[in-house]
mmCIF file of C-alpha atoms and ligand atoms in Angstrom:
data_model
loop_
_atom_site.group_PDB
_atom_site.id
_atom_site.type_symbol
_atom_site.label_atom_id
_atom_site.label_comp_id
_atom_site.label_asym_id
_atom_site.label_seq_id
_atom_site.Cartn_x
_atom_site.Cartn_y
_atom_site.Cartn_z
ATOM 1 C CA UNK A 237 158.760 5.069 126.000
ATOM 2 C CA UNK A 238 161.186 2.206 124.956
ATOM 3 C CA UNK A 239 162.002 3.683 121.316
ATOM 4 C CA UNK A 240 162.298 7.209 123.074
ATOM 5 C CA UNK A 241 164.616 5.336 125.595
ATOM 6 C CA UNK A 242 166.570 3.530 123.073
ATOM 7 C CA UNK A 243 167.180 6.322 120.546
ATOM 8 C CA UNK A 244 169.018 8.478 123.462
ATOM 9 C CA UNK A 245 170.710 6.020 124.510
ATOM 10 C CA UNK A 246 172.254 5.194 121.463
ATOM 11 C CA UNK A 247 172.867 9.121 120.573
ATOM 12 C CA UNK A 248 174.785 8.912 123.904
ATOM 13 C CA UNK A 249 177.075 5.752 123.161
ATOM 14 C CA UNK A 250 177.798 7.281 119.930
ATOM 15 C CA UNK A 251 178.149 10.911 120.266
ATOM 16 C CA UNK A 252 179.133 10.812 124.570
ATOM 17 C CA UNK A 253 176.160 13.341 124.171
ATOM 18 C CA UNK A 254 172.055 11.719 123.658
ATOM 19 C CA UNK A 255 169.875 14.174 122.004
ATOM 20 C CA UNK A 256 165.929 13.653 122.183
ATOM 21 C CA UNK A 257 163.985 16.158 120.701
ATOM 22 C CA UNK A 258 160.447 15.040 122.462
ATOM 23 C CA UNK A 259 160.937 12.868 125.494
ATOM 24 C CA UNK A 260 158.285 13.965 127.490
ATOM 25 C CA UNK A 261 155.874 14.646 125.148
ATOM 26 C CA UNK A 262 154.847 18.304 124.569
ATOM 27 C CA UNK A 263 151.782 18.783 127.385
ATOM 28 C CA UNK A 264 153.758 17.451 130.024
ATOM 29 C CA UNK A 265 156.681 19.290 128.870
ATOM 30 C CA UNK A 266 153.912 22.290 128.384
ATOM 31 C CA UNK A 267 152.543 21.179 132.443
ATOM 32 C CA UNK A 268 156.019 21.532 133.768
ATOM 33 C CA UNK A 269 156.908 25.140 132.413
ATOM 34 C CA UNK A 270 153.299 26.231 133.909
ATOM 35 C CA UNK A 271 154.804 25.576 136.822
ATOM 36 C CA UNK A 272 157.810 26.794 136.614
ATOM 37 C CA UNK A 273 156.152 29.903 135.665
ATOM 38 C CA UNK A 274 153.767 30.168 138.591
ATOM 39 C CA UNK A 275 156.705 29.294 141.146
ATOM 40 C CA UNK A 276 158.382 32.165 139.659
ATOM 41 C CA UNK A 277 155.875 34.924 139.807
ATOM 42 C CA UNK A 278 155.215 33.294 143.457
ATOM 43 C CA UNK A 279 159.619 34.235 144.338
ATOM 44 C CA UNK A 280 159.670 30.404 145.223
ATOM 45 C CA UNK A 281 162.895 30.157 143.201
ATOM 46 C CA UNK A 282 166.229 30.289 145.039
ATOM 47 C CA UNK A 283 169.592 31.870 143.610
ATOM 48 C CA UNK A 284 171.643 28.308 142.681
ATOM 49 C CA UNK A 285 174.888 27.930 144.471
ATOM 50 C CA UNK A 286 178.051 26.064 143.383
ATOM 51 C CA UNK A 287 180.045 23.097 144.776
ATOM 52 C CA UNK A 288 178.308 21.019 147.271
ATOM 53 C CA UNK A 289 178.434 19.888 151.303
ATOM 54 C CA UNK A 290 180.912 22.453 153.165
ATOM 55 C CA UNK A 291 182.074 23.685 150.010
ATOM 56 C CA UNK A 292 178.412 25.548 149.160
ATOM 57 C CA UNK A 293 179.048 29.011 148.170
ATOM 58 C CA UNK A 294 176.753 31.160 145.837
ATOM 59 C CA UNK A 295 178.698 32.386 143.335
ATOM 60 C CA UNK A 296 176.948 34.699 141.173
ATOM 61 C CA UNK A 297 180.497 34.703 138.970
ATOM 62 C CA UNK A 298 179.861 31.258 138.021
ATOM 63 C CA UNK A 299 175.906 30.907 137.300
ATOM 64 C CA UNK A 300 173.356 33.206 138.098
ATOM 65 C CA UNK A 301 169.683 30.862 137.116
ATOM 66 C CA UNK A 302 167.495 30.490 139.927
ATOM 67 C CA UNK A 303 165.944 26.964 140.909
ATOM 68 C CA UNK A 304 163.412 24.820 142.709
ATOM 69 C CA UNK A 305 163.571 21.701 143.460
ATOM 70 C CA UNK A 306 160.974 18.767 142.274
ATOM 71 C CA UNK A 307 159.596 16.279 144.763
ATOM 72 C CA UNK A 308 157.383 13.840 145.233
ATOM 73 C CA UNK A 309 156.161 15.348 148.626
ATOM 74 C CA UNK A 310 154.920 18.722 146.490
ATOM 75 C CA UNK A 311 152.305 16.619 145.410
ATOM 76 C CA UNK A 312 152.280 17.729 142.142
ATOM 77 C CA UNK A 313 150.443 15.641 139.573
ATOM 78 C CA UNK A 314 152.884 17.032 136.575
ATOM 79 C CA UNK A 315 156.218 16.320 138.650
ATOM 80 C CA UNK A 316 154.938 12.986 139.637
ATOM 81 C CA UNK A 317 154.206 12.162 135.842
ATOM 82 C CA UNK A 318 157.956 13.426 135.172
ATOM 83 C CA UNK A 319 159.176 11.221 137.974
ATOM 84 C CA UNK A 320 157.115 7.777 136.671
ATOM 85 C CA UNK A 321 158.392 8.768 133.833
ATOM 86 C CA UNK A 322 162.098 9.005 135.320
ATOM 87 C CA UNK A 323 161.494 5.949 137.510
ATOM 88 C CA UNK A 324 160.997 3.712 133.829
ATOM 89 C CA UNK A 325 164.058 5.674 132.719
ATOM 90 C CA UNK A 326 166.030 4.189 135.584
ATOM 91 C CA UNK A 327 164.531 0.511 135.124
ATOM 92 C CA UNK A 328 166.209 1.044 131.038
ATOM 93 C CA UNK A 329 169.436 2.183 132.266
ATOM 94 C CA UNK A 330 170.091 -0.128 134.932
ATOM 95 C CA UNK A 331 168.710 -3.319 132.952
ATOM 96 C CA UNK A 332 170.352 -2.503 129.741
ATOM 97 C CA UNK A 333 174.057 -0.767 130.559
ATOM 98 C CA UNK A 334 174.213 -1.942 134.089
ATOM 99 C CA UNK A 335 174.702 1.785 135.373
ATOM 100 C CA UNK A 336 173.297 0.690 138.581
ATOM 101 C CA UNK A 337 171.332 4.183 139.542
ATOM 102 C CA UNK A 338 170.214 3.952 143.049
ATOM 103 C CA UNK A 339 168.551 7.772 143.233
ATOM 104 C CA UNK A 340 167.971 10.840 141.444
ATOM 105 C CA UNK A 341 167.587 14.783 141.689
ATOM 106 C CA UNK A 342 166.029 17.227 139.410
ATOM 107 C CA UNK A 343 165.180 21.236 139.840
ATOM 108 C CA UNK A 344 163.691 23.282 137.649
ATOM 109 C CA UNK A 345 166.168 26.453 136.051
ATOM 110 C CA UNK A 346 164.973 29.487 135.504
ATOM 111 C CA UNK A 347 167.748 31.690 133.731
ATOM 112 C CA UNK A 348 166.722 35.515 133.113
ATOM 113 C CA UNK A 349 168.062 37.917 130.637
ATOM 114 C CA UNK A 350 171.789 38.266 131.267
ATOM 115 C CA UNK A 351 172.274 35.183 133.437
ATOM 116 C CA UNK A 352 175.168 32.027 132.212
ATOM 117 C CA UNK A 353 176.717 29.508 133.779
ATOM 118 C CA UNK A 354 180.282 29.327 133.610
ATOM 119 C CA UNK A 355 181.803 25.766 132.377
ATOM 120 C CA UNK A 356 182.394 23.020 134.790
ATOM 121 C CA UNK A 357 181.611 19.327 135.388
ATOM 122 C CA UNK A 358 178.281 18.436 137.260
ATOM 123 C CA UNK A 359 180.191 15.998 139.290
ATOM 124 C CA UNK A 360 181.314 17.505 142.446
ATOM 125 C CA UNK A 361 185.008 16.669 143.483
ATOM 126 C CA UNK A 362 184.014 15.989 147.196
ATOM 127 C CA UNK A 363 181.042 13.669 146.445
ATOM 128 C CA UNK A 364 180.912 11.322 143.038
ATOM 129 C CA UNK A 365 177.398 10.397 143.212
ATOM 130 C CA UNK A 366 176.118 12.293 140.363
ATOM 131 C CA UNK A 367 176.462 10.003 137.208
ATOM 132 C CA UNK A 368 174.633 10.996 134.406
ATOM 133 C CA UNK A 369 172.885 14.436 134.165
ATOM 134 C CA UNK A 370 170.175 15.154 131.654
ATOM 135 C CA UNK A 371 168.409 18.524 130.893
ATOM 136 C CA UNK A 372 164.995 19.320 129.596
ATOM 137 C CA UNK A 373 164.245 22.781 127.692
ATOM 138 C CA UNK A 374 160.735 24.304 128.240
ATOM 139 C CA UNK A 375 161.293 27.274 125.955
ATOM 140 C CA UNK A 376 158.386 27.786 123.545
ATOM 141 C CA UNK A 377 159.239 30.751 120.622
ATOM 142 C CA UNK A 378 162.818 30.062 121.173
ATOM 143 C CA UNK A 379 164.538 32.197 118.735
ATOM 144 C CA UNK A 380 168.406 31.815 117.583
ATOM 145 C CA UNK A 381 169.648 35.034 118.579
ATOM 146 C CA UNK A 382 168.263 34.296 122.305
ATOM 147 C CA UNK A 383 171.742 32.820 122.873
ATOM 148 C CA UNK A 384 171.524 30.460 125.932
ATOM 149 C CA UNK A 385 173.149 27.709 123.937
ATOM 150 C CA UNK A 386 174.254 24.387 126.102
ATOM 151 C CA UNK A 387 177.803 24.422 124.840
ATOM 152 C CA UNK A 388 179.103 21.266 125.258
ATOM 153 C CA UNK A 389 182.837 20.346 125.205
ATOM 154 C CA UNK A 390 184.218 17.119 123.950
ATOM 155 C CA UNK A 391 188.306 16.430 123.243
ATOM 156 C CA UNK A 392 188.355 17.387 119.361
ATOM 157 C CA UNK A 393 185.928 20.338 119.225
ATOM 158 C CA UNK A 394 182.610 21.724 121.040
ATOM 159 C CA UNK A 395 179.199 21.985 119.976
ATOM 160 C CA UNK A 396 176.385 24.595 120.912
ATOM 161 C CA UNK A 397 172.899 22.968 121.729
ATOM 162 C CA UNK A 398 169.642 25.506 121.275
ATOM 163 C CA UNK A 399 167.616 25.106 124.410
ATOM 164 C CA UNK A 400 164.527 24.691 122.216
ATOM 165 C CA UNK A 401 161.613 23.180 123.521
ATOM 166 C CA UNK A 402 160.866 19.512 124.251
ATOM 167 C CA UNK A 403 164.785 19.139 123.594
ATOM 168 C CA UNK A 404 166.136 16.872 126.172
ATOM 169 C CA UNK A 405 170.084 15.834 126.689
ATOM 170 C CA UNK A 406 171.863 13.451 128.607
ATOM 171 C CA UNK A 407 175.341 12.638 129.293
ATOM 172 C CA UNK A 408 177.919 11.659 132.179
ATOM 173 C CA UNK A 409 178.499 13.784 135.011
ATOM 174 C CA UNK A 410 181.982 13.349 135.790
ATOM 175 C CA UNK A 411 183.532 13.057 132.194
ATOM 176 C CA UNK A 412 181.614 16.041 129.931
ATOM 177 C CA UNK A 413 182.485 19.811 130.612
ATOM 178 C CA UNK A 414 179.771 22.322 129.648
ATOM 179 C CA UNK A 415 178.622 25.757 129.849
ATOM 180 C CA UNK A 416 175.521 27.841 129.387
ATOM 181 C CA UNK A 417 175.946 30.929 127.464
ATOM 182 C CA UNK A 418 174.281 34.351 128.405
ATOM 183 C CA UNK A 419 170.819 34.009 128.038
ATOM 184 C CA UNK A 420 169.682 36.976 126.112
ATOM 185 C CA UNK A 421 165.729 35.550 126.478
ATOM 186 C CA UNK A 422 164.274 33.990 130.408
ATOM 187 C CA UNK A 423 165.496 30.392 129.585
ATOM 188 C CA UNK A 424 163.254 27.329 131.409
ATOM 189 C CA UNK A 425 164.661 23.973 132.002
ATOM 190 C CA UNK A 426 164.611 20.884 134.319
ATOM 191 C CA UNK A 427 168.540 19.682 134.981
ATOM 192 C CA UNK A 428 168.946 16.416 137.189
ATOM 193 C CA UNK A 429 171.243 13.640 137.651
ATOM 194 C CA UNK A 430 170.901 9.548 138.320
ATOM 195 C CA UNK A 431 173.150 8.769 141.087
ATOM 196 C CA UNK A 432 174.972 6.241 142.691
ATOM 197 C CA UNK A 433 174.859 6.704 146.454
HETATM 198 C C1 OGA B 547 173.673 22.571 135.283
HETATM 199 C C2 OGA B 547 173.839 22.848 133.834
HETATM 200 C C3 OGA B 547 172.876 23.248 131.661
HETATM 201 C C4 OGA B 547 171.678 23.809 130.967
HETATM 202 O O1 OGA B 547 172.628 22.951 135.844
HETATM 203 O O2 OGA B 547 174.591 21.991 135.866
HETATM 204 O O3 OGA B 547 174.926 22.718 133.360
HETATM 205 O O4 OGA B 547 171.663 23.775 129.728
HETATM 206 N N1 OGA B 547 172.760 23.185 133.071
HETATM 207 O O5 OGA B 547 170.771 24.314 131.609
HETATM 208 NI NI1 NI B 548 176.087 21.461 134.568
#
């Protein structure tokens, strides 16, 4: 995993934005949308909300995806492969840029036809424990005019990431402001973010 580490890394410290295309590898990537899938057809997903503590609302304005989130308590021999594989992630980050993570939280996304999320920062005003966030696409046959692009804003100009499968991206929570555009295709992910509690 070390080169796979490294290479986002540096994307990251060069661009403010780390690019993988293949970070899980393609049958755990493959493992995760299966269930993603069957949690769906089960209605386990939950409309997302926006803000955080007191603040909670559900704003279907701002995003409309549906989510679940992973944990270790589900059991689940594919999440727990994503979270060794997050836990090793965590031992890079902290022991080469000192980013001193102390947790993490990831949900699966599920956006139907028609759904977006409006831009904003992943770091909430009231709490700033989320420090980096990173994304993973699940989207086999993902075809261009499926929209759904991660557009991401930086201070000179923007650019619009393809949620194509295997395609992972990482950058900081509090500093990066991104949208999703409409989704014209269902549109699978994992988001999470390392925090500092
Ligand atoms: C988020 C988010 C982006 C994406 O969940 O906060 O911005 O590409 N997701 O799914
Ligand atoms: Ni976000």
């Amino acid at each position: 995993m070390q080169k796979v580490f490294d290479a986002l890394i540096d994307g990251y410290l060069l661009d403010k934005v780390g690019i993988s295309e293949n970070f899980l590898g393609l049958t755990l990537s493959q493992n995760l949308k299966e269930n993603l899938v069957k949690l769906f057809e089960e209605k386990k997903l939950i409309s997302a909300k926006t803000g955080n503590g007191n603040e909670t609302n559900l704003n279907a304005l701002v995003r409309s995806d549906k989510i679940f989130w992973l944990d270790r308590i589900n059991e689940n021999p594919n999440e727990n492969a994503f979270f060794d594989v997050m836990d090793a992630f965590v031992l890079f980050l902290n022991q080469t840029c000192y980013t001193g993570i102390t947790s993490y939280e990831f949900h699966y996304a599920l956006y139907e036809k028609g759904s977006f999320y409006k831009k904003h920062l992943d770091q909430f005003k009231s709490n700033a424990s989320r420090q980096y966030t990173m994304i993973f696409y699940l989207n086999t046959d993902w075809k261009l005019d499926d929209g759904g692009e991660l557009c991401v804003y930086l201070p000179d100009f923007s650019i619009n990431i393809s949620p194509t499968n295997g395609k992972c991206v990482f950058f900081k929570s509090s500093e990066i402001e991104h949208e999703v555009l409409m989704s014209h295709a269902q549109r699978m992910s994992i988001t999470g973010w390392f925090r500092v509690d």
